[in-house]
XYZ file of N, CA and C in Angstrom:
438
model
N 0.762 -1.046 0.010
C -0.075 -0.160 0.238
C 0.474 1.079 -0.397
N 0.609 2.395 -1.084
C 1.444 3.365 -1.140
C 0.877 4.298 -0.794
N 1.281 5.141 0.098
C 0.694 6.493 0.731
C 0.601 7.611 -0.404
N -0.837 8.342 -0.581
C -0.898 9.612 -1.545
C -0.044 10.782 -1.235
N 0.917 11.531 -1.898
C 1.257 12.215 -1.176
C 0.503 13.404 -1.065
N 1.231 14.704 -0.808
C -0.076 15.782 -0.630
C 0.032 16.560 -1.883
N 1.142 16.795 -2.351
C 0.832 17.337 -3.903
C -0.094 16.347 -4.496
N -0.296 15.255 -4.680
C -1.389 14.848 -5.919
C -2.838 15.011 -5.100
N -2.816 15.671 -3.551
C -4.455 15.714 -3.144
C -5.252 16.755 -4.179
N -3.971 17.694 -4.519
C -4.747 19.002 -5.535
C -5.857 18.143 -7.048
N -4.639 17.440 -7.337
C -4.989 16.901 -8.726
C -6.317 16.130 -8.331
N -6.428 14.924 -7.401
C -7.102 14.139 -7.050
C -8.824 14.892 -6.702
N -8.595 16.076 -6.140
C -9.474 17.141 -5.850
C -10.076 17.441 -7.496
N -9.200 17.821 -8.130
C -9.713 18.573 -9.621
C -10.759 17.084 -10.291
N -9.776 16.011 -10.244
C -10.840 14.560 -11.099
C -11.627 14.158 -10.376
N -11.845 14.662 -8.951
C -13.162 14.573 -8.032
C -14.674 15.309 -8.435
N -13.889 16.550 -8.635
C -15.061 17.699 -9.536
C -14.816 17.435 -10.678
N -14.207 17.120 -11.417
C -15.282 16.132 -13.133
C -15.519 15.388 -13.596
N -15.367 14.144 -12.500
C -15.306 12.845 -12.641
C -16.388 12.066 -12.174
N -16.054 13.035 -10.527
C -17.263 12.055 -9.414
C -16.460 11.504 -8.531
N -16.903 11.121 -7.281
C -16.550 10.471 -5.994
C -15.830 8.963 -6.798
N -16.847 8.414 -7.587
C -16.213 6.751 -8.002
C -15.102 6.873 -8.708
N -14.586 7.713 -9.364
C -13.652 7.581 -10.140
C -12.621 7.657 -9.406
N -12.465 8.891 -8.397
C -11.337 8.896 -7.552
C -11.449 7.633 -6.820
N -12.115 7.343 -6.127
C -12.135 5.741 -5.345
C -11.353 4.807 -6.279
N -11.873 4.751 -7.245
C -11.428 3.456 -8.495
C -10.103 4.065 -8.359
N -9.286 5.235 -8.978
C -8.174 5.520 -8.879
C -7.292 5.420 -7.972
N -7.587 5.459 -6.548
C -7.119 4.937 -5.500
C -6.444 3.815 -5.490
N -7.906 3.041 -5.441
C -7.717 1.272 -5.562
C -6.950 0.944 -6.479
N -6.641 1.576 -7.731
C -5.746 0.712 -8.811
C -4.210 1.384 -8.700
N -4.231 2.527 -8.757
C -2.815 3.072 -8.918
C -2.198 3.067 -7.596
N -2.698 3.246 -6.248
C -1.954 3.316 -5.234
C -2.331 2.270 -3.975
N -2.977 1.202 -4.665
C -3.432 0.170 -4.122
C -4.257 0.243 -2.688
N -5.183 1.400 -2.620
C -5.462 2.051 -1.297
C -6.652 1.076 -1.117
N -6.917 0.168 0.168
C -8.412 -0.732 -0.251
C -9.312 0.390 0.863
N -8.793 1.424 1.578
C -10.173 2.144 2.220
C -9.925 3.554 1.687
N -10.176 3.965 0.506
C -9.939 5.397 -0.025
C -10.559 6.562 0.880
N -11.470 6.203 1.458
C -11.963 7.262 2.634
C -11.083 8.171 3.367
N -9.925 7.380 3.560
C -9.113 8.044 4.263
C -8.170 9.174 3.704
N -7.969 9.059 2.543
C -7.588 9.778 1.613
C -8.246 11.389 1.533
N -9.847 10.628 1.091
C -10.903 11.999 1.020
C -11.316 12.595 2.046
N -10.640 11.884 3.573
C -10.769 12.485 4.671
C -9.545 13.776 4.670
N -8.232 13.654 4.224
C -7.518 13.821 4.013
C -7.585 15.174 3.019
N -8.337 14.981 2.039
C -8.636 16.161 1.170
C -9.097 17.062 1.834
N -10.430 16.745 2.474
C -11.149 17.563 3.129
C -10.723 18.470 3.813
N -9.592 18.103 4.739
C -8.885 18.611 5.762
C -7.572 19.460 5.254
N -7.407 19.426 4.094
C -6.117 19.946 3.517
C -6.493 21.479 3.286
N -5.633 22.420 3.912
C -5.759 23.530 4.185
C -6.077 24.840 2.418
N -5.653 24.047 1.696
C -5.699 24.554 0.164
C -6.947 24.129 -0.588
N -7.460 23.475 -0.013
C -8.760 22.907 -0.470
C -10.115 22.774 0.275
N -11.000 23.194 0.009
C -12.159 23.164 1.040
C -13.418 22.383 0.494
N -14.063 21.511 1.080
C -14.981 20.972 0.785
C -16.247 21.458 1.041
N -17.008 21.464 -0.091
C -18.597 22.006 -0.104
C -19.648 20.849 0.140
N -20.218 20.384 1.305
C -21.185 19.137 1.478
C -22.332 18.964 0.560
N -22.453 20.294 0.218
C -23.926 20.646 -0.483
C -23.788 20.550 -2.160
N -22.879 20.709 -2.266
C -22.743 20.953 -3.803
C -21.842 19.433 -3.881
N -21.351 19.105 -3.057
C -20.360 17.707 -3.577
C -19.095 18.493 -4.279
N -18.724 19.500 -4.057
C -17.433 19.896 -4.788
C -16.221 20.427 -3.966
N -15.069 20.263 -4.289
C -13.790 21.124 -4.025
C -13.673 22.290 -4.232
N -13.491 23.417 -3.532
C -13.086 24.996 -3.752
C -11.618 25.278 -3.449
N -10.772 25.637 -4.585
C -9.556 25.540 -4.117
C -9.109 27.030 -3.689
N -8.603 26.848 -2.430
C -8.472 28.134 -1.573
C -6.834 28.783 -2.372
N -7.172 29.888 -2.318
C -5.604 30.348 -2.877
C -4.891 31.192 -1.394
N -3.908 30.503 -1.228
C -3.527 30.473 -0.206
C -2.639 32.699 0.127
N -3.391 32.963 1.242
C -2.705 34.227 1.482
C -1.817 34.021 2.636
N -1.061 34.734 2.092
C 0.056 35.158 3.205
C -0.133 36.037 4.091
N -0.667 35.227 5.306
C -0.870 36.596 6.283
C 0.540 36.918 7.219
N 1.691 35.778 7.196
C 2.630 36.020 8.437
C 3.250 37.523 7.919
N 3.296 37.772 6.564
C 4.317 39.275 5.951
C 3.363 40.113 6.373
N 1.938 40.021 6.591
C 1.051 41.318 6.958
C 1.399 42.329 8.613
N 1.877 41.108 9.159
C 2.530 41.819 10.288
C 3.922 41.104 10.889
N 4.792 42.067 11.572
C 6.198 41.824 11.967
C 6.231 40.700 12.897
N 7.348 40.207 12.787
C 7.076 39.323 14.095
C 8.136 40.180 15.423
N 7.826 39.248 16.476
C 8.966 39.847 17.594
C 10.591 40.103 17.545
N 11.051 38.944 16.939
C 12.353 39.178 16.480
C 12.592 40.372 15.570
N 12.004 40.538 14.286
C 11.853 41.752 13.384
C 11.871 42.883 14.180
N 10.846 42.837 15.378
C 10.217 44.295 15.761
C 11.610 44.802 16.474
N 12.376 43.801 17.445
C 13.079 43.831 18.581
C 14.534 43.756 17.946
N 14.763 43.238 16.587
C 15.964 43.269 16.188
C 16.738 44.811 16.010
N 17.951 45.066 16.232
C 18.558 46.253 16.179
C 18.915 46.756 14.398
N 18.327 47.821 13.919
C 18.538 48.080 12.591
C 20.052 48.527 12.202
N 19.948 47.678 10.946
C 21.385 47.275 10.353
C 21.476 48.229 8.900
N 21.868 49.179 8.807
C 21.748 49.910 7.807
C 22.515 48.956 6.412
N 22.050 49.064 5.020
C 22.610 48.138 4.033
C 22.982 49.267 3.151
N 24.397 49.155 2.689
C 24.978 49.716 1.789
C 25.900 48.600 0.306
N 24.865 49.505 -0.505
C 25.397 48.389 -1.987
C 26.606 49.411 -2.022
N 27.877 48.322 -1.987
C 29.099 48.616 -2.567
C 29.772 47.338 -3.597
N 30.663 47.980 -4.126
C 31.324 46.726 -5.211
C 32.017 46.248 -4.722
N 32.286 44.719 -5.409
C 33.040 43.758 -4.443
C 34.688 43.900 -4.477
N 35.263 44.927 -5.056
C 36.386 45.386 -4.834
C 36.507 46.269 -3.553
N 35.417 47.327 -3.671
C 35.394 48.312 -2.356
C 35.522 47.286 -0.865
N 34.380 46.750 -1.325
C 34.382 45.691 0.338
C 35.479 44.939 0.527
N 35.919 44.443 -0.457
C 37.399 43.566 -0.107
C 38.518 44.746 0.426
N 38.770 45.866 0.101
C 39.954 46.646 0.162
C 39.566 47.355 1.608
N 37.899 47.899 1.687
C 37.844 47.873 2.937
C 37.765 47.330 4.075
N 37.737 45.736 3.676
C 37.288 45.041 4.845
C 38.808 44.326 5.420
N 39.619 44.456 4.974
C 41.173 44.054 5.453
C 41.203 44.874 6.806
N 41.446 45.813 6.345
C 41.970 46.710 8.001
C 40.709 46.847 8.674
N 39.886 46.828 8.523
C 38.762 46.710 9.733
C 38.793 45.396 10.210
N 39.163 44.314 9.543
C 39.354 42.852 10.023
C 40.342 42.760 11.029
N 41.602 43.562 10.246
C 42.927 43.988 11.383
C 42.965 44.692 12.326
N 41.794 45.250 12.605
C 41.620 46.313 13.529
C 41.189 45.382 14.515
N 39.873 44.381 14.216
C 38.783 43.942 15.328
C 39.704 42.772 15.665
N 40.617 42.135 15.240
C 41.663 40.799 15.643
C 42.616 41.423 16.450
N 43.207 43.454 16.200
C 44.111 43.822 17.341
C 43.251 43.735 18.875
N 42.197 44.064 18.819
C 41.370 44.624 19.925
C 40.976 43.405 20.068
N 40.549 42.055 19.595
C 39.966 40.843 20.274
C 41.545 40.391 21.048
N 42.654 40.798 20.628
C 43.892 40.225 21.373
C 44.324 41.165 22.379
N 44.248 42.616 22.357
C 44.271 43.032 23.302
C 43.739 42.846 24.392
N 42.577 42.912 24.314
C 40.968 42.502 25.038
C 41.318 41.235 25.599
N 41.698 40.235 25.148
C 42.177 38.904 25.788
C 43.367 38.750 26.782
N 44.299 39.648 26.236
C 45.435 39.658 27.508
C 44.997 40.751 28.500
N 44.423 41.995 28.254
C 43.937 42.581 29.549
C 43.319 41.824 30.215
N 42.046 41.123 29.935
C 41.531 40.058 30.649
C 42.462 39.010 31.729
N 42.752 38.620 30.731
C 44.040 37.447 31.519
C 44.738 38.297 32.542
N 45.326 39.436 32.426
C 46.360 40.477 33.260
C 45.202 40.651 34.279
N 43.928 41.181 34.240
C 43.254 41.280 35.394
C 42.566 40.669 36.393
N 43.030 39.413 36.341
C 43.194 38.132 37.033
C 44.070 38.088 38.095
N 45.250 38.953 37.906
C 46.487 38.910 38.967
C 46.675 40.151 39.488
N 46.631 41.397 38.645
C 46.732 42.457 38.863
C 45.660 43.289 38.910
N 45.603 44.350 40.326
C 44.935 45.638 40.573
C 45.290 46.409 40.560
N 44.620 47.732 39.841
C 45.754 49.263 40.151
C 44.772 49.875 40.861
N 44.967 50.462 42.374
C 44.637 51.522 42.914
C 44.841 52.826 42.740
N 44.169 53.611 41.511
C 44.616 54.715 41.539
C 44.876 56.057 42.552
N 43.839 55.924 43.487
C 43.644 56.779 44.948
C 45.317 56.308 45.017
N 45.106 55.458 45.767
C 46.548 55.040 46.799
C 48.150 55.062 45.925
N 47.866 54.976 44.676
C 49.011 54.836 44.302
C 49.466 53.626 44.330
N 48.859 52.737 44.092
C 49.292 51.235 44.602
C 49.022 50.275 43.300
N 49.621 49.041 43.163
C 49.410 48.358 42.094
C 49.426 47.161 43.002
N 48.264 46.352 43.131
C 48.516 45.022 43.977
C 48.385 44.038 42.896
N 49.503 43.071 43.108
C 49.690 41.899 42.183
C 49.844 40.320 43.220
N 48.526 39.664 42.334
C 48.575 38.755 43.206
C 49.433 37.196 42.764
N 50.795 37.276 43.653
C 51.495 36.508 43.181
C 51.324 35.131 42.905
N 50.570 34.703 44.709
C 50.335 33.218 44.406
C 49.406 32.461 43.416
N 48.423 33.139 42.807
C 47.717 32.707 41.825
C 48.151 32.957 40.482
N 49.292 33.740 40.293
C 49.735 33.873 39.169
C 50.908 32.876 39.134
N 51.607 32.181 40.308
C 52.501 31.219 39.913
C 51.820 30.161 39.900
N 50.485 29.896 40.647
C 50.033 28.918 40.532
C 49.451 28.170 38.828
N 49.030 29.319 37.925
C 48.725 29.435 36.751
C 49.849 29.458 35.871
N 51.013 28.873 36.395
C 52.161 28.715 35.375
C 53.109 29.685 34.812
N 52.416 31.213 35.491
C 53.104 32.373 35.294
C 54.396 32.540 36.029
N 55.529 33.405 35.460
C 56.732 33.415 36.452
C 56.724 34.852 36.607
N 57.001 35.670 37.540
C 57.007 36.967 38.095
C 58.608 37.454 38.225
N 58.947 38.456 37.280
C 60.267 39.162 37.262
C 60.026 40.456 37.162
N 60.461 40.961 38.122
C 60.359 42.804 38.655
C 61.597 43.104 38.371
N 62.179 44.540 37.804
C 63.059 45.139 37.783
C 63.205 46.602 38.005
């Protein structure tokens, strides 16, 4: 028994509208080897793009309106505004190298300052520098003064 794919439900609905229920049921039994075609008919009735009119025994095709684009999502509302500029590829490559180098240098300096702040405290009021020598040595560093 093979399953009828969702894409085929529209075609079956068109066939149902033009040739009737018996033709669709016969096709489901022969082509798809489905013993109980009512389950497929039920899927067709529940399909969002198809609506079944019981009085007229007819399937109507709903054009899917995309209501999601009408309203903005919370992510779109809360996200920061990013200006988009159109530049040629060459300008972008030339401009991006110094910026990338600057970012790399800032990250490296920031990492070193963060590591240094674990061991050194500067008190500008009393004009003292406090070094935690025991933690410094435990972490594998050597302290050299001159």
